[in-house]
């Protein structure tokens, strides 16, 4: 339905634009007519812009999306002494997005990494199995484009 409104609005703007271009020259006497056309364009735009329904609660106007992803990796590497080092790595991610009225949006995500080495196989001395600090990110947007 929103798509049809944009087509109508684009068609109205195109027709009015052609009418303006079709006039040979806009003189001082046509300045009032030009202002009327511009006002009509503004009025048409306000009629076709999608507006939030004030009778709905915020939970009815909001969209919440969330999810998680887990992946596993395996690495077997031979060092210069022909010793094989084994690493199993778990990568977990969680995310969420909240959108209100299609205008205000918040997105956040967290990434969790866990390194699981065989005994003595760590690439750095003293390091063994470890949980890496979470890596986070977020974005917040708000616009009056609807």
GROMACS .gro file of C-alpha atoms in nm:
model
  146
    1UNK     CA    1   0.000   0.000   0.000
    2UNK     CA    2   0.290   0.234   0.079
    3UNK     CA    3   0.435   0.160  -0.266
    4UNK     CA    4   0.114   0.275  -0.438
    5UNK     CA    5   0.117   0.602  -0.243
    6UNK     CA    6   0.474   0.670  -0.359
    7UNK     CA    7   0.377   0.599  -0.720
    8UNK     CA    8   0.086   0.842  -0.694
    9UNK     CA    9   0.307   1.104  -0.534
   10UNK     CA   10   0.582   1.054  -0.795
   11UNK     CA   11   0.323   1.074  -1.074
   12UNK     CA   12   0.177   1.394  -0.934
   13UNK     CA   13   0.521   1.551  -0.905
   14UNK     CA   14   0.612   1.443  -1.260
   15UNK     CA   15   0.292   1.590  -1.409
   16UNK     CA   16   0.333   1.918  -1.224
   17UNK     CA   17   0.701   1.933  -1.321
   18UNK     CA   18   0.609   1.888  -1.690
   19UNK     CA   19   0.349   2.164  -1.664
   20UNK     CA   20   0.610   2.398  -1.520
   21UNK     CA   21   0.863   2.309  -1.792
   22UNK     CA   22   0.602   2.344  -2.067
   23UNK     CA   23   0.553   2.715  -1.999
   24UNK     CA   24   0.786   2.917  -2.224
   25UNK     CA   25   0.902   3.158  -1.955
   26UNK     CA   26   0.779   3.230  -1.610
   27UNK     CA   27   0.747   3.603  -1.577
   28UNK     CA   28   0.666   3.815  -1.276
   29UNK     CA   29   0.293   3.760  -1.332
   30UNK     CA   30   0.336   3.382  -1.314
   31UNK     CA   31   0.522   3.393  -0.982
   32UNK     CA   32   0.194   3.362  -0.792
   33UNK     CA   33   0.096   3.059  -1.000
   34UNK     CA   34   0.434   2.898  -0.927
   35UNK     CA   35   0.381   2.951  -0.552
   36UNK     CA   36   0.034   2.792  -0.581
   37UNK     CA   37   0.181   2.486  -0.757
   38UNK     CA   38   0.451   2.453  -0.492
   39UNK     CA   39   0.190   2.474  -0.218
   40UNK     CA   40  -0.018   2.208  -0.393
   41UNK     CA   41   0.289   1.983  -0.405
   42UNK     CA   42   0.348   2.031  -0.030
   43UNK     CA   43  -0.019   1.959   0.044
   44UNK     CA   44  -0.012   1.644  -0.172
   45UNK     CA   45   0.301   1.523   0.003
   46UNK     CA   46   0.151   1.561   0.351
   47UNK     CA   47  -0.158   1.367   0.241
   48UNK     CA   48   0.043   1.072   0.110
   49UNK     CA   49   0.303   1.045   0.386
   50UNK     CA   50   0.250   0.740   0.608
   51UNK     CA   51   0.176   0.849   0.964
   52UNK     CA   52   0.177   0.654   1.289
   53UNK     CA   53  -0.165   0.562   1.418
   54UNK     CA   54  -0.195   0.729   1.762
   55UNK     CA   55  -0.463   0.484   1.874
   56UNK     CA   56  -0.212   0.195   1.872
   57UNK     CA   57   0.008   0.126   2.172
   58UNK     CA   58   0.386   0.132   2.131
   59UNK     CA   59   0.399  -0.248   2.147
   60UNK     CA   60   0.165  -0.264   1.848
   61UNK     CA   61   0.378  -0.016   1.649
   62UNK     CA   62   0.712  -0.177   1.734
   63UNK     CA   63   0.895  -0.461   1.562
   64UNK     CA   64   1.144  -0.667   1.763
   65UNK     CA   65   1.382  -0.904   1.587
   66UNK     CA   66   1.641  -1.114   1.766
   67UNK     CA   67   1.851  -1.419   1.709
   68UNK     CA   68   2.168  -1.611   1.779
   69UNK     CA   69   2.431  -1.794   1.581
   70UNK     CA   70   2.692  -2.044   1.696
   71UNK     CA   71   2.977  -2.175   1.483
   72UNK     CA   72   3.263  -2.409   1.559
   73UNK     CA   73   3.612  -2.414   1.415
   74UNK     CA   74   3.896  -2.662   1.430
   75UNK     CA   75   4.265  -2.599   1.364
   76UNK     CA   76   4.548  -2.850   1.356
   77UNK     CA   77   4.886  -2.689   1.295
   78UNK     CA   78   5.232  -2.849   1.288
   79UNK     CA   79   5.516  -2.646   1.438
   80UNK     CA   80   5.883  -2.664   1.332
   81UNK     CA   81   5.944  -2.960   1.565
   82UNK     CA   82   5.669  -3.162   1.392
   83UNK     CA   83   5.439  -3.130   1.695
   84UNK     CA   84   5.073  -3.090   1.609
   85UNK     CA   85   4.886  -2.822   1.798
   86UNK     CA   86   4.508  -2.850   1.820
   87UNK     CA   87   4.267  -2.559   1.867
   88UNK     CA   88   3.889  -2.580   1.881
   89UNK     CA   89   3.719  -2.243   1.871
   90UNK     CA   90   3.356  -2.167   1.947
   91UNK     CA   91   3.214  -1.843   1.809
   92UNK     CA   92   2.874  -1.734   1.944
   93UNK     CA   93   2.680  -1.426   1.841
   94UNK     CA   94   2.354  -1.276   1.965
   95UNK     CA   95   2.176  -0.979   1.815
   96UNK     CA   96   1.859  -0.778   1.846
   97UNK     CA   97   1.686  -0.499   1.655
   98UNK     CA   98   1.396  -0.282   1.770
   99UNK     CA   99   1.211  -0.056   1.526
  100UNK     CA  100   0.929   0.179   1.630
  101UNK     CA  101   0.703   0.326   1.360
  102UNK     CA  102   0.969   0.245   1.100
  103UNK     CA  103   1.149   0.562   1.208
  104UNK     CA  104   1.336   0.494   1.533
  105UNK     CA  105   1.568   0.196   1.527
  106UNK     CA  106   1.812   0.037   1.772
  107UNK     CA  107   2.041  -0.252   1.679
  108UNK     CA  108   2.289  -0.432   1.902
  109UNK     CA  109   2.505  -0.741   1.880
  110UNK     CA  110   2.754  -0.931   2.096
  111UNK     CA  111   3.018  -1.180   1.988
  112UNK     CA  112   3.163  -1.438   2.225
  113UNK     CA  113   3.477  -1.641   2.147
  114UNK     CA  114   3.608  -1.942   2.337
  115UNK     CA  115   3.948  -2.100   2.257
  116UNK     CA  116   3.987  -2.464   2.358
  117UNK     CA  117   4.343  -2.602   2.319
  118UNK     CA  118   4.466  -2.951   2.383
  119UNK     CA  119   4.690  -2.962   2.691
  120UNK     CA  120   5.013  -2.773   2.619
  121UNK     CA  121   4.910  -2.677   2.266
  122UNK     CA  122   4.854  -2.304   2.323
  123UNK     CA  123   5.040  -2.079   2.080
  124UNK     CA  124   5.151  -1.851   2.366
  125UNK     CA  125   5.320  -1.985   2.676
  126UNK     CA  126   5.096  -1.969   2.980
  127UNK     CA  127   4.779  -1.934   2.776
  128UNK     CA  128   4.543  -2.223   2.770
  129UNK     CA  129   4.173  -2.252   2.726
  130UNK     CA  130   4.021  -1.909   2.752
  131UNK     CA  131   3.704  -1.711   2.710
  132UNK     CA  132   3.778  -1.393   2.513
  133UNK     CA  133   3.611  -1.070   2.619
  134UNK     CA  134   3.280  -1.012   2.437
  135UNK     CA  135   3.295  -0.786   2.134
  136UNK     CA  136   2.991  -0.560   2.109
  137UNK     CA  137   2.841  -0.316   1.866
  138UNK     CA  138   2.532  -0.101   1.850
  139UNK     CA  139   2.362   0.153   1.627
  140UNK     CA  140   2.074   0.388   1.695
  141UNK     CA  141   1.896   0.577   1.420
  142UNK     CA  142   1.606   0.815   1.416
  143UNK     CA  143   1.470   0.992   1.112
  144UNK     CA  144   1.158   1.171   1.008
  145UNK     CA  145   1.150   0.996   0.667
  146UNK     CA  146   0.849   0.767   0.656
   0.00000   0.00000   0.00000
